[in-house]
Amino acid sequence: MLLPRFLLLSAALLPALLTTAQQLSGRVTVAGTQQPVPFATVGVQGQPLGSTADETGRFAFATPATLLPTDSVIISCIGYRARRLTVAQVQAETTWPLTPVAQALAEVPVRHGRLTPAVLGRRETGGVAHWTTKLRDTTPVATDERGWEIATVLPVRHSCYLDAFHLYLEQNGFGPVRLRFTLYAVENGLPTRQLLTRDIQFTVPPQQTGWATLDLSSYNIHLPKGQTVAAGIQWLQGQKLPSATEALGGPGAYPSLGHRVALRDKSEAPWRLLPVNVSMYLAVQQYQ
């Protein structure tokens, strides 16, 4: 758990257990076809409620009795136009098509002739703080990890291209874990819009600990000088092992007044910021 004394106290102050009223379920497809949108995210805006679709585009998650028919549900996936619906609309239909976003052929950035390898983030593997997937709202209607996110906030001091994303795991009680790489713009201190135009997923092998690395060199992702970003992961799918801890987590330095980690329980839940420098980093090629 991350900053256990602070965060366990916060968890203790959560509302009393909610009564499960029903499930929201359906299938996410590509508009105009019957093809699924695998691992699309579904979330109730402003609440720790939601899930991700499976390989076939199907989703289902429990909702509390306090959920209103007029509450907003957002269905989204990188590379598609998000849909905003009401709870009543989701209850009335079973299939929800997403329209692919047409990618304009913008100028392809040519790599600068004088590139220097550099790191954005933390490479150390120790720390008194610890993050884990168990650190979330665990009321009866939010008991799984799907849609959970963590990201490290990084200032970009030199223009650069991304070579790789590195994530240090000290705890992994799962079989194969499928994660989505996320890269958000940061405005007023909080992650906002997604900067990626392609859905980048990767899999962590069963119970792997240590550094997990995602090669980003083929995506030609460019970050301009002066931007602040939040780079991290979104949980998509994991196989729980009966004899393991059922948690995925890593270390961080605390207190770290110059750094922040952003967490949220589901894809449309509010972000929480904590003064922790987690062991995640971007390997980049930078230039002046």
PDB file of C-alpha atoms in Angstrom:
ATOM      1  CA  MET A   1       0.000   0.000   0.000  1.00  0.00           C
ATOM      2  CA  LEU A   2       1.144   3.531  -0.658  1.00  0.00           C
ATOM      3  CA  LEU A   3       1.670   5.726   2.410  1.00  0.00           C
ATOM      4  CA  PRO A   4      -0.287   3.243   4.535  1.00  0.00           C
ATOM      5  CA  ARG A   5      -1.067   5.410   7.556  1.00  0.00           C
ATOM      6  CA  PHE A   6      -2.520   8.189   5.437  1.00  0.00           C
ATOM      7  CA  LEU A   7      -4.325   6.068   2.894  1.00  0.00           C
ATOM      8  CA  LEU A   8      -5.754   3.467   5.216  1.00  0.00           C
ATOM      9  CA  LEU A   9      -7.229   6.293   7.241  1.00  0.00           C
ATOM     10  CA  SER A  10      -8.751   7.680   4.061  1.00  0.00           C
ATOM     11  CA  ALA A  11     -10.210   4.273   3.215  1.00  0.00           C
ATOM     12  CA  ALA A  12     -11.719   4.042   6.679  1.00  0.00           C
ATOM     13  CA  LEU A  13     -13.607   7.245   6.041  1.00  0.00           C
ATOM     14  CA  LEU A  14     -15.308   5.932   2.895  1.00  0.00           C
ATOM     15  CA  PRO A  15     -19.117   5.770   2.995  1.00  0.00           C
ATOM     16  CA  ALA A  16     -20.723   2.753   4.559  1.00  0.00           C
ATOM     17  CA  LEU A  17     -21.112  -0.295   2.363  1.00  0.00           C
ATOM     18  CA  LEU A  18     -23.525   0.217  -0.504  1.00  0.00           C
ATOM     19  CA  THR A  19     -26.264  -2.167  -1.514  1.00  0.00           C
ATOM     20  CA  THR A  20     -25.790  -3.619  -4.979  1.00  0.00           C
ATOM     21  CA  ALA A  21     -28.795  -2.807  -7.117  1.00  0.00           C
ATOM     22  CA  GLN A  22     -27.906  -4.214 -10.532  1.00  0.00           C
ATOM     23  CA  GLN A  23     -25.248  -4.714 -13.146  1.00  0.00           C
ATOM     24  CA  LEU A  24     -24.477  -2.542 -16.132  1.00  0.00           C
ATOM     25  CA  SER A  25     -23.447  -4.710 -19.055  1.00  0.00           C
ATOM     26  CA  GLY A  26     -23.095  -4.654 -22.808  1.00  0.00           C
ATOM     27  CA  ARG A  27     -20.733  -5.038 -25.724  1.00  0.00           C
ATOM     28  CA  VAL A  28     -18.509  -2.425 -27.353  1.00  0.00           C
ATOM     29  CA  THR A  29     -18.093  -2.708 -31.127  1.00  0.00           C
ATOM     30  CA  VAL A  30     -16.580  -0.787 -34.013  1.00  0.00           C
ATOM     31  CA  ALA A  31     -19.233   1.434 -35.601  1.00  0.00           C
ATOM     32  CA  GLY A  32     -20.655  -0.033 -38.794  1.00  0.00           C
ATOM     33  CA  THR A  33     -19.350  -3.519 -38.071  1.00  0.00           C
ATOM     34  CA  GLN A  34     -19.810  -6.293 -35.566  1.00  0.00           C
ATOM     35  CA  GLN A  35     -16.115  -6.304 -34.700  1.00  0.00           C
ATOM     36  CA  PRO A  36     -15.360  -5.858 -30.979  1.00  0.00           C
ATOM     37  CA  VAL A  37     -13.327  -3.069 -29.415  1.00  0.00           C
ATOM     38  CA  PRO A  38     -11.192  -5.186 -27.059  1.00  0.00           C
ATOM     39  CA  PHE A  39     -10.426  -3.745 -23.624  1.00  0.00           C
ATOM     40  CA  ALA A  40     -12.447  -0.560 -24.070  1.00  0.00           C
ATOM     41  CA  THR A  41     -13.000   1.254 -20.765  1.00  0.00           C
ATOM     42  CA  VAL A  42     -16.401   1.907 -19.214  1.00  0.00           C
ATOM     43  CA  GLY A  43     -16.782   4.239 -16.247  1.00  0.00           C
ATOM     44  CA  VAL A  44     -19.390   6.213 -14.335  1.00  0.00           C
ATOM     45  CA  GLN A  45     -18.287   9.823 -14.429  1.00  0.00           C
ATOM     46  CA  GLY A  46     -16.907  11.087 -11.125  1.00  0.00           C
ATOM     47  CA  GLN A  47     -17.335   7.767  -9.310  1.00  0.00           C
ATOM     48  CA  PRO A  48     -15.113   4.719  -8.574  1.00  0.00           C
ATOM     49  CA  LEU A  49     -17.413   2.526 -10.675  1.00  0.00           C
ATOM     50  CA  GLY A  50     -16.621   0.845 -13.958  1.00  0.00           C
ATOM     51  CA  SER A  51     -14.634  -1.828 -15.707  1.00  0.00           C
ATOM     52  CA  THR A  52     -12.920  -2.722 -18.961  1.00  0.00           C
ATOM     53  CA  ALA A  53     -14.264  -4.860 -21.764  1.00  0.00           C
ATOM     54  CA  ASP A  54     -12.737  -8.260 -22.463  1.00  0.00           C
ATOM     55  CA  GLU A  55     -11.243  -9.506 -25.748  1.00  0.00           C
ATOM     56  CA  THR A  56     -14.751  -9.787 -27.242  1.00  0.00           C
ATOM     57  CA  GLY A  57     -15.762  -6.250 -26.248  1.00  0.00           C
ATOM     58  CA  ARG A  58     -18.099  -7.427 -23.478  1.00  0.00           C
ATOM     59  CA  PHE A  59     -18.263  -5.701 -20.103  1.00  0.00           C
ATOM     60  CA  ALA A  60     -20.266  -6.061 -16.879  1.00  0.00           C
ATOM     61  CA  PHE A  61     -19.929  -4.418 -13.491  1.00  0.00           C
ATOM     62  CA  ALA A  62     -22.066  -4.005 -10.399  1.00  0.00           C
ATOM     63  CA  THR A  63     -23.620  -0.675  -9.451  1.00  0.00           C
ATOM     64  CA  PRO A  64     -24.940   0.609  -6.101  1.00  0.00           C
ATOM     65  CA  ALA A  65     -28.546   1.415  -5.339  1.00  0.00           C
ATOM     66  CA  THR A  66     -27.641   5.108  -5.149  1.00  0.00           C
ATOM     67  CA  LEU A  67     -26.732   5.275  -8.856  1.00  0.00           C
ATOM     68  CA  LEU A  68     -29.194   7.494 -10.725  1.00  0.00           C
ATOM     69  CA  PRO A  69     -30.645   6.769 -14.186  1.00  0.00           C
ATOM     70  CA  THR A  70     -29.343  10.174 -15.262  1.00  0.00           C
ATOM     71  CA  ASP A  71     -25.736   9.573 -14.124  1.00  0.00           C
ATOM     72  CA  SER A  72     -23.233   9.663 -16.992  1.00  0.00           C
ATOM     73  CA  VAL A  73     -21.427   6.589 -18.295  1.00  0.00           C
ATOM     74  CA  ILE A  74     -18.396   7.091 -20.548  1.00  0.00           C
ATOM     75  CA  ILE A  75     -17.325   4.350 -22.972  1.00  0.00           C
ATOM     76  CA  SER A  76     -13.925   4.991 -24.521  1.00  0.00           C
ATOM     77  CA  CYS A  77     -10.813   3.531 -26.081  1.00  0.00           C
ATOM     78  CA  ILE A  78      -7.704   5.176 -27.521  1.00  0.00           C
ATOM     79  CA  GLY A  79      -8.211   5.648 -31.266  1.00  0.00           C
ATOM     80  CA  TYR A  80     -12.013   5.947 -30.984  1.00  0.00           C
ATOM     81  CA  ARG A  81     -14.439   8.756 -30.256  1.00  0.00           C
ATOM     82  CA  ALA A  82     -15.736   8.352 -26.698  1.00  0.00           C
ATOM     83  CA  ARG A  83     -19.481   7.986 -26.049  1.00  0.00           C
ATOM     84  CA  ARG A  84     -21.273   9.698 -23.186  1.00  0.00           C
ATOM     85  CA  LEU A  85     -24.463   7.903 -22.158  1.00  0.00           C
ATOM     86  CA  THR A  86     -26.821   7.843 -19.218  1.00  0.00           C
ATOM     87  CA  VAL A  87     -27.239   4.837 -16.941  1.00  0.00           C
ATOM     88  CA  ALA A  88     -30.772   4.477 -18.330  1.00  0.00           C
ATOM     89  CA  GLN A  89     -29.448   4.284 -21.900  1.00  0.00           C
ATOM     90  CA  VAL A  90     -26.914   1.587 -20.998  1.00  0.00           C
ATOM     91  CA  GLN A  91     -29.688  -0.382 -19.324  1.00  0.00           C
ATOM     92  CA  ALA A  92     -31.868  -0.132 -22.441  1.00  0.00           C
ATOM     93  CA  GLU A  93     -29.336  -1.329 -25.043  1.00  0.00           C
ATOM     94  CA  THR A  94     -26.864  -4.202 -25.267  1.00  0.00           C
ATOM     95  CA  THR A  95     -24.427  -3.048 -27.965  1.00  0.00           C
ATOM     96  CA  TRP A  96     -22.518   0.237 -28.085  1.00  0.00           C
ATOM     97  CA  PRO A  97     -20.556   1.129 -31.231  1.00  0.00           C
ATOM     98  CA  LEU A  98     -17.535   3.445 -31.103  1.00  0.00           C
ATOM     99  CA  THR A  99     -16.463   5.454 -34.140  1.00  0.00           C
ATOM    100  CA  PRO A 100     -12.765   5.294 -35.045  1.00  0.00           C
ATOM    101  CA  VAL A 101     -11.078   8.683 -34.965  1.00  0.00           C
ATOM    102  CA  ALA A 102      -9.676   9.574 -38.363  1.00  0.00           C
ATOM    103  CA  GLN A 103      -6.001  10.362 -37.928  1.00  0.00           C
ATOM    104  CA  ALA A 104      -4.952  13.333 -40.020  1.00  0.00           C
ATOM    105  CA  LEU A 105      -1.634  12.867 -41.803  1.00  0.00           C
ATOM    106  CA  ALA A 106       0.293  15.425 -39.788  1.00  0.00           C
ATOM    107  CA  GLU A 107       3.948  16.174 -40.368  1.00  0.00           C
ATOM    108  CA  VAL A 108       6.120  13.288 -39.270  1.00  0.00           C
ATOM    109  CA  PRO A 109       8.770  14.672 -36.901  1.00  0.00           C
ATOM    110  CA  VAL A 110      12.278  13.981 -38.156  1.00  0.00           C
ATOM    111  CA  ARG A 111      14.610  12.936 -35.383  1.00  0.00           C
ATOM    112  CA  HIS A 112      17.074  15.641 -34.493  1.00  0.00           C
ATOM    113  CA  GLY A 113      20.660  14.950 -35.505  1.00  0.00           C
ATOM    114  CA  ARG A 114      22.093  15.393 -32.011  1.00  0.00           C
ATOM    115  CA  LEU A 115      20.187  13.148 -29.656  1.00  0.00           C
ATOM    116  CA  THR A 116      21.269  12.361 -26.122  1.00  0.00           C
ATOM    117  CA  PRO A 117      19.944   9.425 -24.050  1.00  0.00           C
ATOM    118  CA  ALA A 118      18.181  10.592 -20.889  1.00  0.00           C
ATOM    119  CA  VAL A 119      15.686   9.472 -18.260  1.00  0.00           C
ATOM    120  CA  LEU A 120      12.423  11.081 -17.139  1.00  0.00           C
ATOM    121  CA  GLY A 121      11.396   9.611 -13.794  1.00  0.00           C
ATOM    122  CA  ARG A 122      12.865   7.419 -11.062  1.00  0.00           C
ATOM    123  CA  ARG A 123      15.206   4.458 -11.608  1.00  0.00           C
ATOM    124  CA  GLU A 124      15.834   3.617  -7.943  1.00  0.00           C
ATOM    125  CA  THR A 125      14.195   0.417  -6.715  1.00  0.00           C
ATOM    126  CA  GLY A 126      13.752   1.140  -3.005  1.00  0.00           C
ATOM    127  CA  GLY A 127      11.633   3.495  -0.950  1.00  0.00           C
ATOM    128  CA  VAL A 128       9.502   3.754   2.156  1.00  0.00           C
ATOM    129  CA  ALA A 129       6.290   4.190   0.159  1.00  0.00           C
ATOM    130  CA  HIS A 130       4.593   1.352  -1.695  1.00  0.00           C
ATOM    131  CA  TRP A 131       1.767   1.431  -4.229  1.00  0.00           C
ATOM    132  CA  THR A 132      -0.480  -1.528  -4.922  1.00  0.00           C
ATOM    133  CA  THR A 133      -3.610  -2.380  -6.877  1.00  0.00           C
ATOM    134  CA  LYS A 134      -5.305  -3.079  -3.541  1.00  0.00           C
ATOM    135  CA  LEU A 135      -5.210   0.650  -2.865  1.00  0.00           C
ATOM    136  CA  ARG A 136      -8.647   1.515  -4.204  1.00  0.00           C
ATOM    137  CA  ASP A 137     -12.283   1.782  -3.174  1.00  0.00           C
ATOM    138  CA  THR A 138     -13.173  -1.785  -2.188  1.00  0.00           C
ATOM    139  CA  THR A 139     -16.880  -1.441  -1.528  1.00  0.00           C
ATOM    140  CA  PRO A 140     -18.929  -4.432  -2.728  1.00  0.00           C
ATOM    141  CA  VAL A 141     -19.412  -2.798  -6.146  1.00  0.00           C
ATOM    142  CA  ALA A 142     -15.750  -2.047  -6.859  1.00  0.00           C
ATOM    143  CA  THR A 143     -13.850  -5.181  -5.940  1.00  0.00           C
ATOM    144  CA  ASP A 144     -11.811  -5.763  -9.103  1.00  0.00           C
ATOM    145  CA  GLU A 145      -8.794  -3.981 -10.556  1.00  0.00           C
ATOM    146  CA  ARG A 146     -10.107  -3.413 -14.096  1.00  0.00           C
ATOM    147  CA  GLY A 147      -9.792   0.254 -15.050  1.00  0.00           C
ATOM    148  CA  TRP A 148      -7.487   1.107 -12.112  1.00  0.00           C
ATOM    149  CA  GLU A 149      -4.711   3.575 -13.019  1.00  0.00           C
ATOM    150  CA  ILE A 150      -1.437   4.910 -11.658  1.00  0.00           C
ATOM    151  CA  ALA A 151       0.857   7.441 -13.352  1.00  0.00           C
ATOM    152  CA  THR A 152       3.966   9.413 -12.460  1.00  0.00           C
ATOM    153  CA  VAL A 153       3.932  13.160 -13.196  1.00  0.00           C
ATOM    154  CA  LEU A 154       6.959  14.202 -15.256  1.00  0.00           C
ATOM    155  CA  PRO A 155       8.093  17.655 -16.429  1.00  0.00           C
ATOM    156  CA  VAL A 156       9.638  17.643 -19.904  1.00  0.00           C
ATOM    157  CA  ARG A 157      12.649  19.978 -19.735  1.00  0.00           C
ATOM    158  CA  HIS A 158      14.046  19.135 -23.188  1.00  0.00           C
ATOM    159  CA  SER A 159      12.249  18.091 -26.361  1.00  0.00           C
ATOM    160  CA  CYS A 160      12.552  14.324 -26.739  1.00  0.00           C
ATOM    161  CA  TYR A 161      11.426  11.080 -28.346  1.00  0.00           C
ATOM    162  CA  LEU A 162      10.279   8.140 -26.232  1.00  0.00           C
ATOM    163  CA  ASP A 163      12.326   4.963 -26.413  1.00  0.00           C
ATOM    164  CA  ALA A 164      10.791   2.880 -23.601  1.00  0.00           C
ATOM    165  CA  PHE A 165       8.638   2.868 -20.480  1.00  0.00           C
ATOM    166  CA  HIS A 166      10.013   1.100 -17.396  1.00  0.00           C
ATOM    167  CA  LEU A 167       7.956  -0.043 -14.393  1.00  0.00           C
ATOM    168  CA  TYR A 168       9.461  -1.626 -11.269  1.00  0.00           C
ATOM    169  CA  LEU A 169       7.381  -4.340  -9.586  1.00  0.00           C
ATOM    170  CA  GLU A 170       8.215  -5.587  -6.097  1.00  0.00           C
ATOM    171  CA  GLN A 171       4.943  -7.498  -5.680  1.00  0.00           C
ATOM    172  CA  ASN A 172       3.017  -9.547  -8.248  1.00  0.00           C
ATOM    173  CA  GLY A 173       0.508 -12.153  -7.139  1.00  0.00           C
ATOM    174  CA  PHE A 174      -1.078 -12.689 -10.550  1.00  0.00           C
ATOM    175  CA  GLY A 175      -0.788 -14.842 -13.604  1.00  0.00           C
ATOM    176  CA  PRO A 176      -0.403 -12.893 -16.873  1.00  0.00           C
ATOM    177  CA  VAL A 177      -1.366  -9.241 -16.387  1.00  0.00           C
ATOM    178  CA  ARG A 178      -2.464  -7.114 -19.336  1.00  0.00           C
ATOM    179  CA  LEU A 179      -1.775  -3.400 -18.927  1.00  0.00           C
ATOM    180  CA  ARG A 180      -2.364  -0.316 -21.072  1.00  0.00           C
ATOM    181  CA  PHE A 181       0.383   2.287 -21.329  1.00  0.00           C
ATOM    182  CA  THR A 182      -1.074   5.735 -20.664  1.00  0.00           C
ATOM    183  CA  LEU A 183       0.343   9.168 -21.394  1.00  0.00           C
ATOM    184  CA  TYR A 184      -1.699  12.187 -20.320  1.00  0.00           C
ATOM    185  CA  ALA A 185      -1.188  15.907 -20.597  1.00  0.00           C
ATOM    186  CA  VAL A 186      -1.097  17.516 -17.144  1.00  0.00           C
ATOM    187  CA  GLU A 187      -3.027  20.724 -16.588  1.00  0.00           C
ATOM    188  CA  ASN A 188      -3.392  22.496 -13.244  1.00  0.00           C
ATOM    189  CA  GLY A 189      -1.496  19.606 -11.685  1.00  0.00           C
ATOM    190  CA  LEU A 190      -3.894  16.850 -12.834  1.00  0.00           C
ATOM    191  CA  PRO A 191      -3.851  14.414 -15.770  1.00  0.00           C
ATOM    192  CA  THR A 192      -6.341  15.486 -18.428  1.00  0.00           C
ATOM    193  CA  ARG A 193      -6.407  14.518 -22.109  1.00  0.00           C
ATOM    194  CA  GLN A 194      -4.816  11.380 -23.483  1.00  0.00           C
ATOM    195  CA  LEU A 195      -1.801  12.207 -25.683  1.00  0.00           C
ATOM    196  CA  LEU A 196      -1.597   8.830 -27.435  1.00  0.00           C
ATOM    197  CA  THR A 197      -3.416   8.171 -30.699  1.00  0.00           C
ATOM    198  CA  ARG A 198      -2.695   4.423 -30.704  1.00  0.00           C
ATOM    199  CA  ASP A 199      -3.687   1.906 -28.064  1.00  0.00           C
ATOM    200  CA  ILE A 200      -0.452   0.519 -26.578  1.00  0.00           C
ATOM    201  CA  GLN A 201      -0.864  -2.596 -24.433  1.00  0.00           C
ATOM    202  CA  PHE A 202       1.640  -5.003 -22.927  1.00  0.00           C
ATOM    203  CA  THR A 203       1.636  -8.114 -20.776  1.00  0.00           C
ATOM    204  CA  VAL A 204       3.588  -8.834 -17.596  1.00  0.00           C
ATOM    205  CA  PRO A 205       4.412 -12.560 -17.280  1.00  0.00           C
ATOM    206  CA  PRO A 206       3.025 -14.569 -14.339  1.00  0.00           C
ATOM    207  CA  GLN A 207       4.339 -13.337 -10.981  1.00  0.00           C
ATOM    208  CA  GLN A 208       7.173 -11.385 -12.611  1.00  0.00           C
ATOM    209  CA  THR A 209       8.885  -8.868 -10.353  1.00  0.00           C
ATOM    210  CA  GLY A 210      11.697  -6.441 -11.048  1.00  0.00           C
ATOM    211  CA  TRP A 211      11.763  -4.111 -14.021  1.00  0.00           C
ATOM    212  CA  ALA A 212       9.082  -4.535 -16.700  1.00  0.00           C
ATOM    213  CA  THR A 213       9.959  -2.754 -19.950  1.00  0.00           C
ATOM    214  CA  LEU A 214       7.750  -1.598 -22.825  1.00  0.00           C
ATOM    215  CA  ASP A 215       9.548  -0.716 -26.079  1.00  0.00           C
ATOM    216  CA  LEU A 216       8.121   2.538 -27.479  1.00  0.00           C
ATOM    217  CA  SER A 217      10.727   3.287 -30.144  1.00  0.00           C
ATOM    218  CA  SER A 218       8.546   2.206 -33.083  1.00  0.00           C
ATOM    219  CA  TYR A 219       5.712   4.612 -32.135  1.00  0.00           C
ATOM    220  CA  ASN A 220       7.772   7.788 -32.765  1.00  0.00           C
ATOM    221  CA  ILE A 221       6.213   9.585 -29.765  1.00  0.00           C
ATOM    222  CA  HIS A 222       7.540  13.126 -29.439  1.00  0.00           C
ATOM    223  CA  LEU A 223       7.250  15.365 -26.368  1.00  0.00           C
ATOM    224  CA  PRO A 224       7.999  19.088 -26.693  1.00  0.00           C
ATOM    225  CA  LYS A 225      10.050  21.055 -24.204  1.00  0.00           C
ATOM    226  CA  GLY A 226       8.018  22.686 -21.449  1.00  0.00           C
ATOM    227  CA  GLN A 227       5.189  20.150 -21.371  1.00  0.00           C
ATOM    228  CA  THR A 228       4.246  18.192 -18.238  1.00  0.00           C
ATOM    229  CA  VAL A 229       2.947  14.658 -18.717  1.00  0.00           C
ATOM    230  CA  ALA A 230       1.693  11.755 -16.595  1.00  0.00           C
ATOM    231  CA  ALA A 231       3.040   8.390 -17.767  1.00  0.00           C
ATOM    232  CA  GLY A 232       1.758   5.152 -16.307  1.00  0.00           C
ATOM    233  CA  ILE A 233      -0.488   2.123 -16.592  1.00  0.00           C
ATOM    234  CA  GLN A 234      -4.140   1.158 -16.651  1.00  0.00           C
ATOM    235  CA  TRP A 235      -5.109  -2.323 -15.474  1.00  0.00           C
ATOM    236  CA  LEU A 236      -6.998  -4.260 -18.150  1.00  0.00           C
ATOM    237  CA  GLN A 237      -6.955  -7.926 -17.203  1.00  0.00           C
ATOM    238  CA  GLY A 238      -5.260 -10.229 -14.725  1.00  0.00           C
ATOM    239  CA  GLN A 239      -5.463 -13.855 -13.680  1.00  0.00           C
ATOM    240  CA  LYS A 240      -5.662 -14.224  -9.898  1.00  0.00           C
ATOM    241  CA  LEU A 241      -3.667 -17.029  -8.327  1.00  0.00           C
ATOM    242  CA  PRO A 242      -5.311 -18.729  -5.315  1.00  0.00           C
ATOM    243  CA  SER A 243      -2.104 -19.086  -3.319  1.00  0.00           C
ATOM    244  CA  ALA A 244      -0.724 -15.585  -3.973  1.00  0.00           C
ATOM    245  CA  THR A 245      -1.306 -12.122  -2.508  1.00  0.00           C
ATOM    246  CA  GLU A 246      -3.547 -10.934  -5.349  1.00  0.00           C
ATOM    247  CA  ALA A 247      -1.732  -7.601  -5.506  1.00  0.00           C
ATOM    248  CA  LEU A 248       0.532  -5.880  -8.000  1.00  0.00           C
ATOM    249  CA  GLY A 249       2.719  -3.098  -6.643  1.00  0.00           C
ATOM    250  CA  GLY A 250       5.994  -1.237  -6.500  1.00  0.00           C
ATOM    251  CA  PRO A 251       8.063   1.176  -4.399  1.00  0.00           C
ATOM    252  CA  GLY A 252       8.399   4.938  -4.217  1.00  0.00           C
ATOM    253  CA  ALA A 253      10.339   7.656  -2.430  1.00  0.00           C
ATOM    254  CA  TYR A 254       8.487   9.616   0.263  1.00  0.00           C
ATOM    255  CA  PRO A 255       8.342  12.424   1.080  1.00  0.00           C
ATOM    256  CA  SER A 256       9.133  13.798  -2.358  1.00  0.00           C
ATOM    257  CA  LEU A 257       7.941  17.384  -2.503  1.00  0.00           C
ATOM    258  CA  GLY A 258       9.040  17.878  -6.102  1.00  0.00           C
ATOM    259  CA  HIS A 259       7.236  14.827  -7.469  1.00  0.00           C
ATOM    260  CA  ARG A 260       3.669  13.533  -7.643  1.00  0.00           C
ATOM    261  CA  VAL A 261       1.982  10.248  -8.347  1.00  0.00           C
ATOM    262  CA  ALA A 262      -1.588  10.237  -9.699  1.00  0.00           C
ATOM    263  CA  LEU A 263      -4.016   7.400  -8.960  1.00  0.00           C
ATOM    264  CA  ARG A 264      -7.654   6.702  -9.713  1.00  0.00           C
ATOM    265  CA  ASP A 265      -9.889   3.723  -9.029  1.00  0.00           C
ATOM    266  CA  LYS A 266     -11.627   3.575 -12.432  1.00  0.00           C
ATOM    267  CA  SER A 267     -11.399   5.291 -15.811  1.00  0.00           C
ATOM    268  CA  GLU A 268     -13.823   8.113 -14.915  1.00  0.00           C
ATOM    269  CA  ALA A 269     -13.098   8.410 -11.178  1.00  0.00           C
ATOM    270  CA  PRO A 270     -11.391  11.565  -9.839  1.00  0.00           C
ATOM    271  CA  TRP A 271      -7.583  11.559  -9.769  1.00  0.00           C
ATOM    272  CA  ARG A 272      -5.786  11.622  -6.415  1.00  0.00           C
ATOM    273  CA  LEU A 273      -2.313  13.179  -6.153  1.00  0.00           C
ATOM    274  CA  LEU A 274       0.283  12.151  -3.565  1.00  0.00           C
ATOM    275  CA  PRO A 275       3.832  13.500  -2.948  1.00  0.00           C
ATOM    276  CA  VAL A 276       5.561  10.265  -3.931  1.00  0.00           C
ATOM    277  CA  ASN A 277       8.200   9.559  -6.586  1.00  0.00           C
ATOM    278  CA  VAL A 278       7.357   6.041  -7.768  1.00  0.00           C
ATOM    279  CA  SER A 279       9.815   3.755  -9.546  1.00  0.00           C
ATOM    280  CA  MET A 280       8.668   4.365 -13.101  1.00  0.00           C
ATOM    281  CA  TYR A 281      10.548   6.161 -15.843  1.00  0.00           C
ATOM    282  CA  LEU A 282      10.668   6.992 -19.532  1.00  0.00           C
ATOM    283  CA  ALA A 283      13.874   6.317 -21.417  1.00  0.00           C
ATOM    284  CA  VAL A 284      14.128   9.093 -24.011  1.00  0.00           C
ATOM    285  CA  GLN A 285      16.352  10.610 -26.670  1.00  0.00           C
ATOM    286  CA  GLN A 286      16.446  14.353 -26.010  1.00  0.00           C
ATOM    287  CA  TYR A 287      17.784  17.366 -27.826  1.00  0.00           C
ATOM    288  CA  GLN A 288      18.175  21.108 -27.235  1.00  0.00           C
TER     289      GLN A 288
END
